[in-house]
mmCIF file of C-alpha atoms in Angstrom:
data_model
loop_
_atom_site.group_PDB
_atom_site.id
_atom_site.type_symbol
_atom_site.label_atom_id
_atom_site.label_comp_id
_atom_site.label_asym_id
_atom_site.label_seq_id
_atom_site.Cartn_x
_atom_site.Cartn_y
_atom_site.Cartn_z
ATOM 1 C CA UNK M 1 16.044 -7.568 -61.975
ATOM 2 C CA UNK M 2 17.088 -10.079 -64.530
ATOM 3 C CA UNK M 3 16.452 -8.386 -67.844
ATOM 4 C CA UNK M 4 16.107 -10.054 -71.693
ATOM 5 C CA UNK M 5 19.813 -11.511 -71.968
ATOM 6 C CA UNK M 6 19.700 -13.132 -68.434
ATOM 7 C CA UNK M 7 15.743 -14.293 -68.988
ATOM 8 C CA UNK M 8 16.785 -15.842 -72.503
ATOM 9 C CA UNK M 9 20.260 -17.331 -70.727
ATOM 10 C CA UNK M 10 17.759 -19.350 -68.535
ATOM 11 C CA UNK M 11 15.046 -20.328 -71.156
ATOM 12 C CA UNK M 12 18.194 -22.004 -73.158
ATOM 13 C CA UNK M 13 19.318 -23.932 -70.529
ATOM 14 C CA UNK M 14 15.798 -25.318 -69.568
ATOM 15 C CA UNK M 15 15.436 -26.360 -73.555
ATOM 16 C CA UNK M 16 18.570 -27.913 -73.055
ATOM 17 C CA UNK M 17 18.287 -30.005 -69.729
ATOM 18 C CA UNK M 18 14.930 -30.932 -68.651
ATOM 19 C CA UNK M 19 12.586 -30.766 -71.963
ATOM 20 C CA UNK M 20 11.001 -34.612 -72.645
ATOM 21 C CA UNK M 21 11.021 -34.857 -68.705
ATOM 22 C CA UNK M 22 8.229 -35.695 -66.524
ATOM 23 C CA UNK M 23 6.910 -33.918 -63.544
ATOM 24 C CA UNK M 24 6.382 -36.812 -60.822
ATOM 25 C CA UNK M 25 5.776 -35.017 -57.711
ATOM 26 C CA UNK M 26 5.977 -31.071 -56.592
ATOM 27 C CA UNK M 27 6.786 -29.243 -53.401
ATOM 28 C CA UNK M 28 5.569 -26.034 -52.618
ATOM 29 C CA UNK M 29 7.690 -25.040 -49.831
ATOM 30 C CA UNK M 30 6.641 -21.246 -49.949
ATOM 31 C CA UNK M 31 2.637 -20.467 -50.918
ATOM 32 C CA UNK M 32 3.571 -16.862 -51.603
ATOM 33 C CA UNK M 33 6.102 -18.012 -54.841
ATOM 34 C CA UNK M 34 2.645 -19.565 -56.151
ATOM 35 C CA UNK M 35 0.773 -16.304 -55.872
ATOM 36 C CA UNK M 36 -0.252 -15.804 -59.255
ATOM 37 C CA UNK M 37 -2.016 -19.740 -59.359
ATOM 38 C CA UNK M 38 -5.291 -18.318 -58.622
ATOM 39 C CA UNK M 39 -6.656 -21.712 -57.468
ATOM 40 C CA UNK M 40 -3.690 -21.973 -54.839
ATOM 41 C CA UNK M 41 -0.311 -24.100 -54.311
ATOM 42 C CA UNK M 42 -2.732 -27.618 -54.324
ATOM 43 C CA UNK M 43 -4.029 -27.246 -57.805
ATOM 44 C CA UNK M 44 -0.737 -25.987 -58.886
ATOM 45 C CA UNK M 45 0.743 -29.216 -57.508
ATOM 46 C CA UNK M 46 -2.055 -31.018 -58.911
ATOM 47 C CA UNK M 47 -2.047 -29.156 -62.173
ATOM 48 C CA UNK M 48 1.566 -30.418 -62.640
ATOM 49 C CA UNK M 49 2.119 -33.679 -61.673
ATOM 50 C CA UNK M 50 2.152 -36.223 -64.593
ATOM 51 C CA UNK M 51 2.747 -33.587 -67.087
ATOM 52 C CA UNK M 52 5.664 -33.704 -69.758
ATOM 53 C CA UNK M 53 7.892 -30.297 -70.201
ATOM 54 C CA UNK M 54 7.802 -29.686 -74.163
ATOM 55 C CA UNK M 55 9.418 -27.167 -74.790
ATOM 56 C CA UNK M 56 10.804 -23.671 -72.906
ATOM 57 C CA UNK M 57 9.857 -20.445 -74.438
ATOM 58 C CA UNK M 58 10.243 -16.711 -73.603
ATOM 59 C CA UNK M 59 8.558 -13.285 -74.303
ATOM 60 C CA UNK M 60 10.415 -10.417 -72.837
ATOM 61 C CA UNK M 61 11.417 -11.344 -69.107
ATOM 62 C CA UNK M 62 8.612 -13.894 -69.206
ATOM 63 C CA UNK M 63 10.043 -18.001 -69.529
ATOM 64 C CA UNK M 64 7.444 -20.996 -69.468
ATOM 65 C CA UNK M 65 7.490 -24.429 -69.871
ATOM 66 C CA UNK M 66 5.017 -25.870 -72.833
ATOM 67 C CA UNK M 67 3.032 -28.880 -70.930
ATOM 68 C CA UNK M 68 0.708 -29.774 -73.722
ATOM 69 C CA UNK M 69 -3.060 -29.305 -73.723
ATOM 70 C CA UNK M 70 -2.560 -25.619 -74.275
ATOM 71 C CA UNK M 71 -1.270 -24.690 -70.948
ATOM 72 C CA UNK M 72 2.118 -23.655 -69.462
ATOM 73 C CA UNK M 73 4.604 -23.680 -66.711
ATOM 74 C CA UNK M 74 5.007 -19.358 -66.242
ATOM 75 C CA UNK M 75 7.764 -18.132 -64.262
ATOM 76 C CA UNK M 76 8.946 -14.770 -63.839
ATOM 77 C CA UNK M 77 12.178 -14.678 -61.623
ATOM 78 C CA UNK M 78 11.369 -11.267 -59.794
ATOM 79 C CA UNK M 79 14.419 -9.655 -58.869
ATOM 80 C CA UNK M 80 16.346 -12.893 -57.449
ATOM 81 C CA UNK M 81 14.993 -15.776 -58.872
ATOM 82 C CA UNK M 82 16.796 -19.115 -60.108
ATOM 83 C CA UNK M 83 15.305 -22.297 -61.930
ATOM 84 C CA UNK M 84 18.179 -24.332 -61.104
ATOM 85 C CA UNK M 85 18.149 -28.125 -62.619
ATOM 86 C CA UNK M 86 19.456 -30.441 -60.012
ATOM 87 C CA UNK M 87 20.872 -34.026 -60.506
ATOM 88 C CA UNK M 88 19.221 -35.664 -57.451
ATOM 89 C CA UNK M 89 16.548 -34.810 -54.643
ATOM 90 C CA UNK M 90 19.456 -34.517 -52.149
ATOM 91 C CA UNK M 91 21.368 -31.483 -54.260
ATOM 92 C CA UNK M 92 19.914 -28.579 -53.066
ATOM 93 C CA UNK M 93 17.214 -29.916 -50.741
ATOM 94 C CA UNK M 94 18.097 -27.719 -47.667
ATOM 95 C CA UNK M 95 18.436 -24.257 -49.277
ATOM 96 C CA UNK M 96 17.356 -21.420 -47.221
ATOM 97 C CA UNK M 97 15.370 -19.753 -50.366
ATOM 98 C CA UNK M 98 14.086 -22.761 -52.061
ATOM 99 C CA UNK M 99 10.463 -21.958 -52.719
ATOM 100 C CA UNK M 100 9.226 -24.313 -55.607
ATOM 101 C CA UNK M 101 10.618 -27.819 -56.510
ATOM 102 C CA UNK M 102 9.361 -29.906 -59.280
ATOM 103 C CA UNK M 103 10.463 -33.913 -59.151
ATOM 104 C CA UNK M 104 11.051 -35.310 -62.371
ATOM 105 C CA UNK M 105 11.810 -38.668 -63.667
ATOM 106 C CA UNK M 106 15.221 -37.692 -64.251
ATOM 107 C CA UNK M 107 16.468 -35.224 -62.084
ATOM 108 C CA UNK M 108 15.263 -32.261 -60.088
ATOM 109 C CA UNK M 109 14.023 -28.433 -61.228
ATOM 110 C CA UNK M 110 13.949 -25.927 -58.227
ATOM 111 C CA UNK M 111 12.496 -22.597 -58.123
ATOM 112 C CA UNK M 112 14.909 -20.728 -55.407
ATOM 113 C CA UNK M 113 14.481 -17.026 -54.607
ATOM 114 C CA UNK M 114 15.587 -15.097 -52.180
ATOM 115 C CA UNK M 115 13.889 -11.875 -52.555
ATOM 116 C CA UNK M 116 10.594 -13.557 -53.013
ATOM 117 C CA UNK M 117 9.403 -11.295 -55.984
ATOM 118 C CA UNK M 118 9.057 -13.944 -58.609
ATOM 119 C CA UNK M 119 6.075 -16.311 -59.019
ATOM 120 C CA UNK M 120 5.670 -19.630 -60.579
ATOM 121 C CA UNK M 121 1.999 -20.423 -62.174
ATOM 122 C CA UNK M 122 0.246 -22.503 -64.387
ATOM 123 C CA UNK M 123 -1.770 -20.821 -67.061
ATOM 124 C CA UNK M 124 -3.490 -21.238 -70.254
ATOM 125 C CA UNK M 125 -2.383 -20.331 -73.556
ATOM 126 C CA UNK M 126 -4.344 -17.655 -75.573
ATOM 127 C CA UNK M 127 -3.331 -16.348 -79.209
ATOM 128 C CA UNK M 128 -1.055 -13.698 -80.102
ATOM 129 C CA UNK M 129 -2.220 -11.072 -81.144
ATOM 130 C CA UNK M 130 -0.358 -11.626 -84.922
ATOM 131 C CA UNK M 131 -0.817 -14.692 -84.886
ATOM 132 C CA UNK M 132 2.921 -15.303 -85.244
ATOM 133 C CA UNK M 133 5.227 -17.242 -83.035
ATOM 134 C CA UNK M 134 4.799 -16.696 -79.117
ATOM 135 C CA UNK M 135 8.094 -15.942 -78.541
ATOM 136 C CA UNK M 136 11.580 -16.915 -78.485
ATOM 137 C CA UNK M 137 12.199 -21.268 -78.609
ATOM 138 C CA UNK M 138 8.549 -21.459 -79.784
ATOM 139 C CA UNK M 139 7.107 -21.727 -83.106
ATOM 140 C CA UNK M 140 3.308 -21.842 -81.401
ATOM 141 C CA UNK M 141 1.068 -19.003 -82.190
ATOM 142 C CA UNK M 142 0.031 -18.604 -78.088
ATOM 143 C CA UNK M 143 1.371 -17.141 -75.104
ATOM 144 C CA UNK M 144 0.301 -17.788 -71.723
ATOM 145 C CA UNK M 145 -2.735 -15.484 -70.404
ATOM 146 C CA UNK M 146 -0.945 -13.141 -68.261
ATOM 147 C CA UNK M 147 2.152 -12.498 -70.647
ATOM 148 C CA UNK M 148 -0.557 -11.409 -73.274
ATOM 149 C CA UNK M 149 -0.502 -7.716 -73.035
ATOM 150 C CA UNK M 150 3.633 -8.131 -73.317
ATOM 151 C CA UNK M 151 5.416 -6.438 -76.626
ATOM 152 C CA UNK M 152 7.685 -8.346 -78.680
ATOM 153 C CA UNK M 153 11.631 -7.906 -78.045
ATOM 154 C CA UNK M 154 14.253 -6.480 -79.810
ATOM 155 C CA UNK M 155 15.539 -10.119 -80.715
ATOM 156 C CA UNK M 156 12.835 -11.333 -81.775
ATOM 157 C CA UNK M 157 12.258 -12.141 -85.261
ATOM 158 C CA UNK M 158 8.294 -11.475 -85.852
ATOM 159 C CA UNK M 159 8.799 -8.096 -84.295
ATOM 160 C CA UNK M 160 7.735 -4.978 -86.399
ATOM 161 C CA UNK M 161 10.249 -2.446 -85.537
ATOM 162 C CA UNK M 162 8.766 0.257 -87.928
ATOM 163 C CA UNK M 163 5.571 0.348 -85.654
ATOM 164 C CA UNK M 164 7.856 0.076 -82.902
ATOM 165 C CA UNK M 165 9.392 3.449 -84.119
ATOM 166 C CA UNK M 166 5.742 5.279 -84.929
ATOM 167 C CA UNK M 167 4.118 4.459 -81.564
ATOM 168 C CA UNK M 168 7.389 5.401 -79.452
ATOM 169 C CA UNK M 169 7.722 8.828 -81.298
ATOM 170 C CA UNK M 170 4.143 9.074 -80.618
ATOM 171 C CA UNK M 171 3.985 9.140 -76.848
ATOM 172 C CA UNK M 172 4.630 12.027 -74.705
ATOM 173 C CA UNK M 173 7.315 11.087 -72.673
ATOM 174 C CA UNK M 174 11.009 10.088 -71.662
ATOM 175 C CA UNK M 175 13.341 7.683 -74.033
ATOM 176 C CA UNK M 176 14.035 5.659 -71.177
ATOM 177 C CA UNK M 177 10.510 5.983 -70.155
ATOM 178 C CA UNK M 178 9.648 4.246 -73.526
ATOM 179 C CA UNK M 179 12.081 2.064 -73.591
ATOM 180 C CA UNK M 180 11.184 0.820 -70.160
ATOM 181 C CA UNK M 181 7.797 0.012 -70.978
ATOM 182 C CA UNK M 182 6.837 -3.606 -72.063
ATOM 183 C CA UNK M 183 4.280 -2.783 -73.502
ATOM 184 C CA UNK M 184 6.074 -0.883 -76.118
ATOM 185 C CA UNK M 185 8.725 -3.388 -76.907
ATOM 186 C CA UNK M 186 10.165 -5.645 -74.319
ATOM 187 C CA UNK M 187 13.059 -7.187 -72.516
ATOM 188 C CA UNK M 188 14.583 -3.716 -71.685
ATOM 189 C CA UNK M 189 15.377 -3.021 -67.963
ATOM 190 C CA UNK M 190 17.534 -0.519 -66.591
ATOM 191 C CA UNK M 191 20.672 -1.994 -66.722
ATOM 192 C CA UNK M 192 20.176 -2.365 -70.752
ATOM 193 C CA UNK M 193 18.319 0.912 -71.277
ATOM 194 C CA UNK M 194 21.262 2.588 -69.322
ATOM 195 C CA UNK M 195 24.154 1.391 -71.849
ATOM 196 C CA UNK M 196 22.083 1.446 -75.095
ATOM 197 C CA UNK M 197 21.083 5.419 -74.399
ATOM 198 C CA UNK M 198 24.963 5.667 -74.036
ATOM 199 C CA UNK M 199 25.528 4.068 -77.189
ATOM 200 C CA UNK M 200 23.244 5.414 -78.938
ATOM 201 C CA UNK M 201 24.599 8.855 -77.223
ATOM 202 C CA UNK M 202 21.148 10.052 -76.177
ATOM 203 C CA UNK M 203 19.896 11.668 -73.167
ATOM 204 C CA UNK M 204 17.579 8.889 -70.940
ATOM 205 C CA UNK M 205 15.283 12.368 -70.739
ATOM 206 C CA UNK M 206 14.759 12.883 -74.372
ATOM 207 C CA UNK M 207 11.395 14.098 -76.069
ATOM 208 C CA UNK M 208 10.037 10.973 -77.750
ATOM 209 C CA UNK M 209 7.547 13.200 -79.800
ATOM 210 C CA UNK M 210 10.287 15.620 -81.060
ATOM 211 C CA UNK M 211 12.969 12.830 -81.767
ATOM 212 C CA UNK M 212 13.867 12.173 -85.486
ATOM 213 C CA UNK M 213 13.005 8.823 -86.780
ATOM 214 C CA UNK M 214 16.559 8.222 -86.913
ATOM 215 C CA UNK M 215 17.483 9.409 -83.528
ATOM 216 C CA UNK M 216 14.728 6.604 -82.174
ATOM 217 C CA UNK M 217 16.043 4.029 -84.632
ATOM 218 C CA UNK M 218 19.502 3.924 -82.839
ATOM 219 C CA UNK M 219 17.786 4.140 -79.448
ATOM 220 C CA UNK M 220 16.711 0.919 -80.307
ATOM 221 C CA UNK M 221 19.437 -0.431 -81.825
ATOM 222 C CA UNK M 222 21.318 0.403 -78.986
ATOM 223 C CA UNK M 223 19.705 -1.792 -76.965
ATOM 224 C CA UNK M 224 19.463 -4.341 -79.256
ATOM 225 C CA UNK M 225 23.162 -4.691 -79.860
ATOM 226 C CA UNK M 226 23.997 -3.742 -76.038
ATOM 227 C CA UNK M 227 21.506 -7.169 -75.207
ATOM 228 C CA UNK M 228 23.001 -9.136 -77.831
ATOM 229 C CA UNK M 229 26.373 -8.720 -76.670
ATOM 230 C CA UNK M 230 25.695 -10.109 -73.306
ATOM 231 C CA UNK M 231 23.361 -12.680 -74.159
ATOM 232 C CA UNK M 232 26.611 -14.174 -75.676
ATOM 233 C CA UNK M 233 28.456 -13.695 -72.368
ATOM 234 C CA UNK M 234 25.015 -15.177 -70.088
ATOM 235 C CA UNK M 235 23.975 -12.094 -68.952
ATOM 236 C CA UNK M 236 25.264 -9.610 -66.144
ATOM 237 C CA UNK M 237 25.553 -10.904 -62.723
ATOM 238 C CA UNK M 238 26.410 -8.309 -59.784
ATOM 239 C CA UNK M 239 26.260 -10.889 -56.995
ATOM 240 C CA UNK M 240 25.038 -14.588 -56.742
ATOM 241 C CA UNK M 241 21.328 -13.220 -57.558
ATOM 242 C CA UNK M 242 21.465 -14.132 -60.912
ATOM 243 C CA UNK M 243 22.397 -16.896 -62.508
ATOM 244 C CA UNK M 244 21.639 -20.009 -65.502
ATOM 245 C CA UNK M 245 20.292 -22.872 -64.692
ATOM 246 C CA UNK M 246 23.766 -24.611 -63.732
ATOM 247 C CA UNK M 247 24.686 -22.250 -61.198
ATOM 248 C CA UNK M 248 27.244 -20.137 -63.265
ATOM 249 C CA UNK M 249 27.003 -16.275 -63.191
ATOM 250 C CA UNK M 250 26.978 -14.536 -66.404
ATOM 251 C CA UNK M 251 30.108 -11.748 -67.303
ATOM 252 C CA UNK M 252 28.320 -8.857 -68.818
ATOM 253 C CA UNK M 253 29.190 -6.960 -65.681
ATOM 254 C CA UNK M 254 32.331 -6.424 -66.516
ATOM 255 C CA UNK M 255 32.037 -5.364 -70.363
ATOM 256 C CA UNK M 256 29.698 -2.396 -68.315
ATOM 257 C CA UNK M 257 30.108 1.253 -69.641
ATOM 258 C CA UNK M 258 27.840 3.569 -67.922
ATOM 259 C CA UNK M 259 25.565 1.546 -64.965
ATOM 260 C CA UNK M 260 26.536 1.302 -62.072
ATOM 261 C CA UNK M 261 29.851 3.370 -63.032
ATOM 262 C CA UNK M 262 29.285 6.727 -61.330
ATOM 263 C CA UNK M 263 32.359 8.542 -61.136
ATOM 264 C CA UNK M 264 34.674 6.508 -62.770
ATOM 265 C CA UNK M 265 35.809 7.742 -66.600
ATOM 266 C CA UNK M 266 33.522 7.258 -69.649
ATOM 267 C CA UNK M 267 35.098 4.804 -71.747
ATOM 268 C CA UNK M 268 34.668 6.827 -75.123
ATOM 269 C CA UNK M 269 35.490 10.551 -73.830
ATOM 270 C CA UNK M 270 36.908 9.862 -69.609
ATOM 271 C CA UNK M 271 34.034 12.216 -68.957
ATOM 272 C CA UNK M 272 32.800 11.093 -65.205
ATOM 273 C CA UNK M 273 29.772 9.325 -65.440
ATOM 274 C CA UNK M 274 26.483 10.902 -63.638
ATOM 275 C CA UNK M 275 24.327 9.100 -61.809
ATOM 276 C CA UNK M 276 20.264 10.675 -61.462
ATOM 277 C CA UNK M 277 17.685 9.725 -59.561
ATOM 278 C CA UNK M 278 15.005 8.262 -61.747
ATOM 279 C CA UNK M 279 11.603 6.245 -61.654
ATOM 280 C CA UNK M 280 12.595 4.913 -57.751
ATOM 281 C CA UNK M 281 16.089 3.660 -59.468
ATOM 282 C CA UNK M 282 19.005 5.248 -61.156
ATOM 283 C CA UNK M 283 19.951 6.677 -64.454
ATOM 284 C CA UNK M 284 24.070 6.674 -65.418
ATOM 285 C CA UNK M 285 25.043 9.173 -68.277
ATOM 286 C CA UNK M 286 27.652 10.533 -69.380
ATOM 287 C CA UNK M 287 27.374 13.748 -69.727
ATOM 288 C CA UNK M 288 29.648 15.027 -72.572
ATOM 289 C CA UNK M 289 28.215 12.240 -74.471
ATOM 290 C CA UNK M 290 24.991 12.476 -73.591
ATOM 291 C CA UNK M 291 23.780 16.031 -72.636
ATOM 292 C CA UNK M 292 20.792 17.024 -71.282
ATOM 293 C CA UNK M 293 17.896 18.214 -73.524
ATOM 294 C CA UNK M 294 16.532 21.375 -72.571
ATOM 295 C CA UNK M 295 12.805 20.405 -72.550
ATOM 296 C CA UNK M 296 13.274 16.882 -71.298
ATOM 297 C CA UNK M 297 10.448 14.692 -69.922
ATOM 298 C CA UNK M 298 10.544 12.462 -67.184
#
């Protein structure tokens, strides 16, 4: 699923290639991709057409599209999904997962996924909770309804990390169990929680309410550098599944210590990496690096 770095590499290109544009006409090929557009894929259509894209702004692994009048353009790609900004109606027109497509006055903005877990929606904007910005390429005060109840990311500015710290060393749990959760801090998926633990050299299956405030500190700034690093690179891309709104896959993949790298040498000790089952997915360790705790949680 694309995490932070890939979710960001998207918003960036959308503030870059179709902001001032207007939506002329929409096409909702697939009524499932407008799911979350309680009032169905008409209204959505209707909802749209006419309206000017402002500006493109992210929380987490949330993106929208500012349309004035205090509502918004929310996607959230899923595990496979691409806003892809098209030169004409013909580019593009007969792909086998395009589910959304916006017309513009200049151009073309399609919503294509091929897994079908992403949803496009239009939604109001409510205050944060703050009052600060609403999230990355914003300096609004709001975030769409449903994106609400989402923590602030690692990158972003307004975020208090020393309450970040407190509340994580006050649940009873996993570090990657924290980590994971959005509503904690977000942006983290597994792929990023996986190589910041190894940085960091902590066990996914740490204590949270026995770590030292410094032990959680570089949890976090594990992460943070690990997402940092391949924001710069436009995220990680293991097949054509993910990638920015040209088309081009990100190279994070390949700057990869510990996910997806089961057997194969840690970089800083040649240890083998493990791979454990974990919360339906994986978890990849190393485990010289990062032993086990003896009274882990899961």
């Amino acid at each position: 699923m694309p995490e932070l770095p890939e979710v960001e590499t998207v918003r960036d290109g959308l503030a870059r290639h179709v902001l001032g544009r207007t939506v002329r006409g929409v096409e909702v090929r697939r009524d499932y991709s407008v799911r979350r557009h309680e009032a169905g894929p008409l209204d959505f259509a209707g909802r749209l057409t006419g309206r000017r894209l402002e500006a493109a702004v992210r929380r987490g692994k949330f993106c929208w599209l500012l349309l004035g009048d205090d509502e918004a353009l929310l996607a959230h790609l899923g595990m496979s999904g691409q806003l892809l900004v098209r030169s004409s109606a013909e580019e593009g027109a007969d792909h086998p997962h395009l589910r959304v497509r916006l017309l513009l006055d200049d151009g073309v903005l399609d919503f294509v996924d091929q897994r079908t877990f992403g949803h496009l929606s239009v939604q109001e904007l409510v205050p944060t909770p703050d009052g600060a910005p609403g999230g990355a390429g914003s300096d609004l005060a709001a975030v769409p309804e449903p994106v609400s109840h989402i923590a602030r990311d690692l990158l972003d500015p307004f975020l208090d990390e020393a309450a970040v710290l407190t509340a994580l060393r006050a649940r009873r749990t996993g570090l990657k169990r924290a980590i994971l959760d959005q509503t904690l801090v977000s942006g983290v998926g597994n792929i990023y929680a996986d190589e910041g633990l190894w940085r960091a050299q902590l066990h996914y299956a740490r204590a949270t309410d026995t770590m030292r405030r410094p032990d959680a500190q570089r949890a976090l700034s594990g992460a943070r550098d690990v997402m940092s690093e391949a924001l710069a690179q436009g995220g990680t891309s293991f097949d054509a599944l993910y990638v920015n709104v040209n088309g081009a896959s990100g190279y994070f993949d390949r700057s990869l210590a510990v996910y997806g790298q089961e057997g194969r040498p840690c970089p800083r000790c040649g240890t083998p990496v493990r791979r454990d089952e974990f919360m339906n997915r994986s978890a990849f360790t190393c485990p010289r690096c990062q032993p086990r705790p003896r009274n882990g949680r899961w």
